Coordinates of C-alpha atoms in Angstrom, one line a residue:
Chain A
X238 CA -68.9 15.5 6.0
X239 CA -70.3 17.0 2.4
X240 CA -66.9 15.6 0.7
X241 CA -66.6 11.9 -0.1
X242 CA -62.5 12.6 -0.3
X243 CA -60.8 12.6 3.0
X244 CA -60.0 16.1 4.7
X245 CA -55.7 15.7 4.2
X246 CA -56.5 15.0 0.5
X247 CA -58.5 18.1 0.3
X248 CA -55.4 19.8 1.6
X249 CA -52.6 18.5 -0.4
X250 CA -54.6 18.7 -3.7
X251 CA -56.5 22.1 -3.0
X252 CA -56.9 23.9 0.2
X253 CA -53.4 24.5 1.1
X254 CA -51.7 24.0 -2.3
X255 CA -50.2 27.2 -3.3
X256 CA -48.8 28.1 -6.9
X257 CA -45.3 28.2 -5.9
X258 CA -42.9 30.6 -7.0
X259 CA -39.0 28.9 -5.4
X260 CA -38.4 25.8 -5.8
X261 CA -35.7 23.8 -3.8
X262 CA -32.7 21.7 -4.9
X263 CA -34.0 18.4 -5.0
X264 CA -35.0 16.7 -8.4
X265 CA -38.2 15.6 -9.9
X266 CA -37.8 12.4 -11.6
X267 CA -39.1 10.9 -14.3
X268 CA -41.2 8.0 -12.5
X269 CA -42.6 11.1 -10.5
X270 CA -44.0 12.7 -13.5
X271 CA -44.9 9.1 -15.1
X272 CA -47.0 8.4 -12.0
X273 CA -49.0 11.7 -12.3
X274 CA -49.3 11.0 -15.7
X275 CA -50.5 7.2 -15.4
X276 CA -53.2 9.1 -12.7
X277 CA -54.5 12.2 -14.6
X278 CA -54.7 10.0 -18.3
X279 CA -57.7 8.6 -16.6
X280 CA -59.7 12.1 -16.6
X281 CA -62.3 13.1 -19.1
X282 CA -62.2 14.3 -22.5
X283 CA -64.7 14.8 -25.1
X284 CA -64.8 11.6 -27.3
X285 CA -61.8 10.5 -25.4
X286 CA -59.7 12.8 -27.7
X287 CA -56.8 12.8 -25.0
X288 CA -54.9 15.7 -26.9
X289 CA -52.5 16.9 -24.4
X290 CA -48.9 16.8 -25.1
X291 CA -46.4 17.5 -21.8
X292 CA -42.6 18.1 -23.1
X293 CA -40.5 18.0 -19.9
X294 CA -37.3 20.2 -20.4
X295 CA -34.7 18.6 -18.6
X296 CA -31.5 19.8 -20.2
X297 CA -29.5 22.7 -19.5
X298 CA -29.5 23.8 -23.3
X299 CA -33.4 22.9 -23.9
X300 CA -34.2 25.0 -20.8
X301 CA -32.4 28.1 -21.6
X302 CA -33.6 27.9 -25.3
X303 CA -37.1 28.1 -23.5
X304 CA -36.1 30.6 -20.8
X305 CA -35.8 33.7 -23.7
X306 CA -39.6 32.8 -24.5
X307 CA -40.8 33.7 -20.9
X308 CA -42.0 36.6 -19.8
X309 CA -39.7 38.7 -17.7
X310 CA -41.3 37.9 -14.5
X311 CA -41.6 34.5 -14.9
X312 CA -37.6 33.6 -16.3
X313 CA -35.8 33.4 -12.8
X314 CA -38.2 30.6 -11.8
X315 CA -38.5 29.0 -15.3
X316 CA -34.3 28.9 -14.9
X317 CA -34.3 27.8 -11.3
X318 CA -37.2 24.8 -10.9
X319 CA -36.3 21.3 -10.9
X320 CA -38.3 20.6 -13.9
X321 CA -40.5 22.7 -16.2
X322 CA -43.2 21.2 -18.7
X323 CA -45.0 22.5 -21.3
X324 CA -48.2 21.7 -21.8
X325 CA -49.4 21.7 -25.1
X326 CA -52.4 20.5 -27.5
X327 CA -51.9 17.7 -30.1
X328 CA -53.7 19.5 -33.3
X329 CA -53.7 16.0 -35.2
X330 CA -55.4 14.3 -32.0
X331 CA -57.6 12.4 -34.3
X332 CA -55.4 10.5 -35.7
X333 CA -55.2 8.4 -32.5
X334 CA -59.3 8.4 -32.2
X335 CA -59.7 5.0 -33.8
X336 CA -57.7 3.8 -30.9
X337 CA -58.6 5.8 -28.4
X338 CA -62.5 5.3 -29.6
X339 CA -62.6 1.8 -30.9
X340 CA -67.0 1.2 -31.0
X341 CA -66.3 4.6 -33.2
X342 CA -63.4 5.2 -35.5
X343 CA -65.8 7.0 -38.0
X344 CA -65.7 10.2 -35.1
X345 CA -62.1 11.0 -36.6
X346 CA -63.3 12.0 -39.7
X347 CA -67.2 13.0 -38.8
X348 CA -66.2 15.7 -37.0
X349 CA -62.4 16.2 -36.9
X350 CA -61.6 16.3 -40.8
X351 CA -61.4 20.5 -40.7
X352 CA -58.5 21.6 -38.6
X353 CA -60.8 24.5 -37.4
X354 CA -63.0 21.7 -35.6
X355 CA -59.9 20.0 -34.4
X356 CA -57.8 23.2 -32.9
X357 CA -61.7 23.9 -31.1
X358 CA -61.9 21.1 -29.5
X359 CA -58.3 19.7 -29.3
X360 CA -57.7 23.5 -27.5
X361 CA -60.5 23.2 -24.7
X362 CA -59.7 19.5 -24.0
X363 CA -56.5 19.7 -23.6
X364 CA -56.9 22.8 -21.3
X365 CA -59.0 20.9 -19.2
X366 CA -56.2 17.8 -18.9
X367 CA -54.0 20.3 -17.9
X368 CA -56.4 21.2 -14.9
X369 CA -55.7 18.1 -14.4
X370 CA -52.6 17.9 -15.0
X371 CA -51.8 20.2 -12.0
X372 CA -54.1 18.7 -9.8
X373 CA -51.9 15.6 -10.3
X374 CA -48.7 17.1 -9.5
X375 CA -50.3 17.7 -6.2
X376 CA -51.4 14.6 -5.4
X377 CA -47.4 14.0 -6.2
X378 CA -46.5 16.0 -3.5
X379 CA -45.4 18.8 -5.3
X380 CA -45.9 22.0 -5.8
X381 CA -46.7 23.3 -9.6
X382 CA -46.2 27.0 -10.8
X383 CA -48.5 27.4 -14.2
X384 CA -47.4 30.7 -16.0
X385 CA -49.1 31.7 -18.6
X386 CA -46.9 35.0 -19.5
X387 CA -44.7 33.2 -22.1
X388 CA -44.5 34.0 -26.0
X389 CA -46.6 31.7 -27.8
X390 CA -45.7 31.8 -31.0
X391 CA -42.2 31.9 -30.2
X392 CA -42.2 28.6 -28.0
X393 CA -44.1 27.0 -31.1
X394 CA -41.5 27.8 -33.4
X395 CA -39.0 26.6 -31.6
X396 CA -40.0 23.9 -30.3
X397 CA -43.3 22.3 -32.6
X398 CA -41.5 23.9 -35.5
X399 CA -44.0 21.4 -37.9
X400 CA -46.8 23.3 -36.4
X401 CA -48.3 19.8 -35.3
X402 CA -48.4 21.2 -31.5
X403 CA -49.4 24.4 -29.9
X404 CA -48.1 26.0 -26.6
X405 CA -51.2 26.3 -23.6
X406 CA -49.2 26.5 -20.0
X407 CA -45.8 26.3 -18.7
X408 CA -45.9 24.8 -15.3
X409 CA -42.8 24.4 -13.2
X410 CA -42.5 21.9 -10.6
X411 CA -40.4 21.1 -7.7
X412 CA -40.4 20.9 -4.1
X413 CA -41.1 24.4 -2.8
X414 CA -38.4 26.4 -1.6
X415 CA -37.9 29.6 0.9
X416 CA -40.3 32.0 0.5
X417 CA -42.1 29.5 -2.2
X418 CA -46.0 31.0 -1.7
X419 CA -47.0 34.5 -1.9
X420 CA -50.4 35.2 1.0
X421 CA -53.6 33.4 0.0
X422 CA -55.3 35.7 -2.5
X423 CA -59.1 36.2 -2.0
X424 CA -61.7 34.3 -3.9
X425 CA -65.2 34.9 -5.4
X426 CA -68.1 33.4 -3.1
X427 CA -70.2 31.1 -4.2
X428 CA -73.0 33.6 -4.5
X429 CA -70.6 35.4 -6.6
X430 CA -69.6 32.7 -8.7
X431 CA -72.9 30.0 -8.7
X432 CA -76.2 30.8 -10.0
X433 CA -79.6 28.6 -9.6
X434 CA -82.2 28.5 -12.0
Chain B
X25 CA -45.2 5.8 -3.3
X26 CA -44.1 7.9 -5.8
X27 CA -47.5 10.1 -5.3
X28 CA -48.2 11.5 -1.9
X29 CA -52.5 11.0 -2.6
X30 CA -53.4 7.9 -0.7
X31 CA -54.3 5.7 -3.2
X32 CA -58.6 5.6 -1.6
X33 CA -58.4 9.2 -3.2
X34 CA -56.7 8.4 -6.5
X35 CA -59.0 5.7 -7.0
X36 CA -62.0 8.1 -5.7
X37 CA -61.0 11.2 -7.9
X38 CA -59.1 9.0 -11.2
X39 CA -58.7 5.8 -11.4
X40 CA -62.2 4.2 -10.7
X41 CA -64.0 7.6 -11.4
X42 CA -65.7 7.4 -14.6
X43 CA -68.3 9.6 -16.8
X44 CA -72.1 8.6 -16.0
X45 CA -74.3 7.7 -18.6
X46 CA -77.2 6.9 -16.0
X47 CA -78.3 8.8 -12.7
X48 CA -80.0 7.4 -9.3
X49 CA -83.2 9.3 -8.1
X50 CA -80.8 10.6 -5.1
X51 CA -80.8 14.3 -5.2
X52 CA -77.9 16.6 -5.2
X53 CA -78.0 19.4 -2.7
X54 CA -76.8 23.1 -2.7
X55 CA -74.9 22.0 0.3
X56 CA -72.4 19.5 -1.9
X57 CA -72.3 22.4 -4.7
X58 CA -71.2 24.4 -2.6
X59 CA -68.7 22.4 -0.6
X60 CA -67.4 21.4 -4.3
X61 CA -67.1 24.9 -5.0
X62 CA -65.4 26.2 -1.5
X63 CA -63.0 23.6 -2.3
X64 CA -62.0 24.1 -6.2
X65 CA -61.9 27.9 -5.8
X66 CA -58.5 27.3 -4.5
X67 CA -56.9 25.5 -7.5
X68 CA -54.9 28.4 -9.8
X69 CA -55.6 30.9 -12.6
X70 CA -53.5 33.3 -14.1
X71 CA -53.8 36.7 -12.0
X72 CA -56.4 34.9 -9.9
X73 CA -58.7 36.1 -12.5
X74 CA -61.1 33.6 -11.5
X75 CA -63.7 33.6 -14.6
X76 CA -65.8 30.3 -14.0
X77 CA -69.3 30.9 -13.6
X78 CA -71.6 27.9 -12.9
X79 CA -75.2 27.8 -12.9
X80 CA -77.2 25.1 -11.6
X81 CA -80.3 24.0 -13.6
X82 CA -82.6 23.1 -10.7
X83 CA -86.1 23.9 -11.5
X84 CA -88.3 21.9 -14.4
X85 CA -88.8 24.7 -16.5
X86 CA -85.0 25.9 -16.3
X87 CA -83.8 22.2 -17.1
X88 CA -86.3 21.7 -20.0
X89 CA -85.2 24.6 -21.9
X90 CA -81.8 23.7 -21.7
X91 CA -82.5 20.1 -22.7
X92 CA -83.8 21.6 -26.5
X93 CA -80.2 23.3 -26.7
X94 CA -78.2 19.5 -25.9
X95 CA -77.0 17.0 -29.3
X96 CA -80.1 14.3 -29.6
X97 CA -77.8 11.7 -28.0
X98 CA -77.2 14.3 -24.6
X99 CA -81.0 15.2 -24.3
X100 CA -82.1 11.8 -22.2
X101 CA -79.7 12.1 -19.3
X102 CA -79.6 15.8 -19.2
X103 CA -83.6 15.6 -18.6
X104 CA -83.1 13.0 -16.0
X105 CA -80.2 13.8 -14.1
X106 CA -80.7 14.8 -10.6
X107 CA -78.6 18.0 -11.4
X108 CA -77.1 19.7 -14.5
X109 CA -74.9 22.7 -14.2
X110 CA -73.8 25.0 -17.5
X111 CA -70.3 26.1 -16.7
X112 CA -69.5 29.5 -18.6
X113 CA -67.0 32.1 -18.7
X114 CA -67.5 35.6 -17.3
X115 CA -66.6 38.1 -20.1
X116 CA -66.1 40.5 -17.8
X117 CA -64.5 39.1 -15.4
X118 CA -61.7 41.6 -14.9
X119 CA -64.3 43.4 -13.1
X120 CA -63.5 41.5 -10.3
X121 CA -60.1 41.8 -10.7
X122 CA -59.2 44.9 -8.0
X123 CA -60.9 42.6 -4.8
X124 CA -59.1 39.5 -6.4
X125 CA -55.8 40.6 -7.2
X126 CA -55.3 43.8 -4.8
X127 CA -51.7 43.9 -4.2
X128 CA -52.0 44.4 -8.5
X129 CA -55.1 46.2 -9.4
X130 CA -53.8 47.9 -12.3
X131 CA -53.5 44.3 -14.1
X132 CA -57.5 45.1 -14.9
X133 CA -57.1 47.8 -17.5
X134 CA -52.8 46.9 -18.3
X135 CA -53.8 43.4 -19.7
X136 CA -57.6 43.1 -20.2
X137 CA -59.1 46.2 -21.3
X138 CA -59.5 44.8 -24.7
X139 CA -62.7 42.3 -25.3
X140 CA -60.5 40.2 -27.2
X141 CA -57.8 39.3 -24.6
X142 CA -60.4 38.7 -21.6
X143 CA -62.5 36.5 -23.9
X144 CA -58.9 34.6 -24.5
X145 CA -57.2 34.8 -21.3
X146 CA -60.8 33.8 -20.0
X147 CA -61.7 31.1 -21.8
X148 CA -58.7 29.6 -21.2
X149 CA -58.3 30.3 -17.7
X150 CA -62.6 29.0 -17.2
X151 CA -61.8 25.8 -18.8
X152 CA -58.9 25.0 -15.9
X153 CA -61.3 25.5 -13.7
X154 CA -63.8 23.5 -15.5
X155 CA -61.3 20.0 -15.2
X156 CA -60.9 21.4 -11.5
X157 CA -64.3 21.1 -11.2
X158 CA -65.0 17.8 -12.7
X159 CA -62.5 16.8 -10.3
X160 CA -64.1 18.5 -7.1
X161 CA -67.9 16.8 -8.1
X162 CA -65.5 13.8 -8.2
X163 CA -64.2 14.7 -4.5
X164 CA -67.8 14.9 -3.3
X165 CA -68.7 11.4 -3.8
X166 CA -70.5 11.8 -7.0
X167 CA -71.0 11.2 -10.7
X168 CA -70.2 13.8 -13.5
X169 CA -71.4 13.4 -16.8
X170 CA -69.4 16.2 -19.1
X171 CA -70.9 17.2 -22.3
X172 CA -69.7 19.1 -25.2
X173 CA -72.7 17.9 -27.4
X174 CA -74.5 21.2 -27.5
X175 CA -75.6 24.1 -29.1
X176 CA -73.3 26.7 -27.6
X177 CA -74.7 29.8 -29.6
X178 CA -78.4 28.6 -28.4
X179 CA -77.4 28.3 -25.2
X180 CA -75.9 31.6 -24.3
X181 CA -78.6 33.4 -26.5
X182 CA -81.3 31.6 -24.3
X183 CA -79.9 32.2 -20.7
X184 CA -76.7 34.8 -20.9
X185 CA -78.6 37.1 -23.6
X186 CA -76.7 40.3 -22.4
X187 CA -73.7 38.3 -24.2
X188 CA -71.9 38.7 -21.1
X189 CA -71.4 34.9 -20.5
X190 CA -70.5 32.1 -22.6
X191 CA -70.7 28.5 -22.2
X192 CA -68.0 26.6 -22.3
X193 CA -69.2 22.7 -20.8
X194 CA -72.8 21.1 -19.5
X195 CA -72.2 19.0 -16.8
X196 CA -74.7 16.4 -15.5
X197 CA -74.2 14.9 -11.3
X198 CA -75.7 12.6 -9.7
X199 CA -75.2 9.3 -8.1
X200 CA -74.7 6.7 -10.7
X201 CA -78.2 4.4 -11.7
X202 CA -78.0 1.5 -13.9
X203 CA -75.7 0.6 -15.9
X204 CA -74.0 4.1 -15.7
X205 CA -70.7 3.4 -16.7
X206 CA -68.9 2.0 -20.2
X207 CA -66.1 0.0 -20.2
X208 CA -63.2 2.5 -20.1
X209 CA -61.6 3.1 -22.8
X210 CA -57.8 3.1 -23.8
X211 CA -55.3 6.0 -23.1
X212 CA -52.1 7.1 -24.3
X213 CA -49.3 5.7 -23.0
X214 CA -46.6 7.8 -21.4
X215 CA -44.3 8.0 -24.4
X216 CA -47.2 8.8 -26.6
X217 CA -48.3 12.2 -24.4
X218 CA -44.8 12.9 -23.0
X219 CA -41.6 13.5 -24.7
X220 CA -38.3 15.1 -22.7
X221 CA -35.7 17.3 -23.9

C-alpha cells in the first residue's frame, strides 16, 4: 500500500470517475454543493488568495441565457444536467486578503495593487481550486462534466457584465445517466510525463 | 452524508491537510511518485490533452540550482525538503494528442496548431492537474508545500532552455518535521464564493 487514502476513495475520486456526458433526472441540491464547497475551501492557494467564484445556474431562464454561449457540442448536456456551475476567477481577490491573511494585510497592496499581477495570479489559483473543485464533486458522489468549449467573452458579458469576474470552466453535474461515460481514454506514462534530475 | 468520501479521506485529503513549512528526514521514493501519478492521471483535461510535466529534483546538484531561482523566504525548505518537484506545462503537448485522443486525432492541428492557443489551452489545462496533484501527494500520506515564490523566467531558462516547457508551480513533499504547520487560516464562506441564479 503506496497510498495513505483507502483503495474505494481512490476509485470514487479518480480511478473510476469518468467526465460524464448524461446526466439523470434526479436534483443536485444546494446543501450538496455547500458540502463540496465547505470541503475543497480548505485547499491551497497562494497567499491564501481563495479567488474562485462558482455561480450555480439553477433557473430555467439563467440556463438558457448560458446555453447560446456553449459550444455546439457541449449545449444538449449544458441544457439537460441537473445543475451547471461556472467557475470563475474573482479579479478583485485582494480585497478580501486582509481577512483571508490577517499576520499580512500589507500583501494586498505589495503585490496585488496592478490588475496585471492580480489577473496572474487570481487566474492560476483559481484554476487550481477548480481542480479542486471537481475533485470535490466526486467525493459528493457525483459525476462532473468540465467543458471548456464555451464563449468566454460572451459568458462574461453577460453574466460579470462589471468585468469584476472572468469565465475559467463550466462543469455540469448530476448523477450520471445512460450512456453517461464514453471508454477510458489512454494516458501518458509516468516515464512520459515525470522526469528526475 | 451529503458527500459519499468517508469522512478519514476528507480529513486525509482537505480538512486536516495543510501546507508544510517544515520536513522530516523520511525520504520520498519514486515508488509514492509514481503511485501519486498512476492515480491523478485519471482526473480530466480538455481533449485529454494531458500537458503536466513534473520533474523531480532528486540529486544535490539539481536541487541546489533550483534553490538560487526560489523567493529568499522559499530557499530554506526547498534546500531541505526530502523532495521538490517543478511542475510545468508541455508546450507541445499536442504532440501527444493522436495516441491520447485517437477516436479525434484531427483535434491536434484543428485547435492547436497555433503556439498561442496550446500555450493557453495548456496552461490552463497543466494547472488542473497541478491542484489534482497537490491532492494525490495528499492521498499518499504526505506533506506538500506549494510555492509560487519563484523566478519563473530563471527557471525554465536554467532547466527547459529549448523553451519547450514552462513552469507553472514548485512543490516541496515530505513528511511533516517540526512545527510544519501554521494555524489555518480563514476562508470564504459559502455566500461569499457561491452565488445562484
Amino acid at each position: 500500500m503506496t497510498l495513505a487514502l483507502d483503495p474505494t476513495a481512490q476509485d470514487l475520486l479518480f480511478r473510476e470517475a469518468h467526465t460524464a456526458y448524461t446526466f439523470s433526472d434526479e436534483p443536485v441540491s444546494d446543501e450538496q454543493i455547500r458540502a463540496v464547497y465547505e470541503l475543497v475551501k480548505y485547499a491551497p492557494t497562494a497567499f491564501n488568495q481563495s479567488p474562485l467564484r462558482i455561480t450555480l445556474f439553477r433557473s430555467p431562464e439563467a440556463r438558457s441565457r448560458l446555453v447560446k454561449h456553449m459550444s455546439e457540442g457541449n449545449k444538449p448536456k449544458t441544457s439537460t444536467a441537473p445543475l451547471t456551475a461556472v467557475l470563475s476567477v474573482d479579479l478583485e481577490f485582494h480585497e478580501r486578503l486582509p481577512e483571508l491573511l490577517p499576520h499580512a494585510p500589507s500583501v494586498k497592496d505589495t503585490f496585488f495593487s496592478e490588475a496585471e499581477a492580480r489577473e496572474s495570479a487570481g487566474t492560476f489559483n483559481a484554476t487550481l481550486q477548480a481542480g479542486y473543485f471537481i475533485v470535490g464533486v466526486r467525493a459528493a458522489g457525483l459525476a462532473a462534466g468540465p467543458m471548456s468549449g464555451f464563449d468566454r467573452h460572451g459568458v462574461d458579458k453577460e453574466f460579470f457584465g462589471d468585468g469584476r469576474q472572468k469565465s475559467l470552466l463550466v462543469v455540469n453535474i448530476g448523477r450520471p445517466g445512460e450512456e453517461a461515460y464514453k471508454p477510458r481514454l489512454p494516458r501518458l506514462t509516468y516515464e512520459d510525463a515525470v522526469t528526475t534530475v
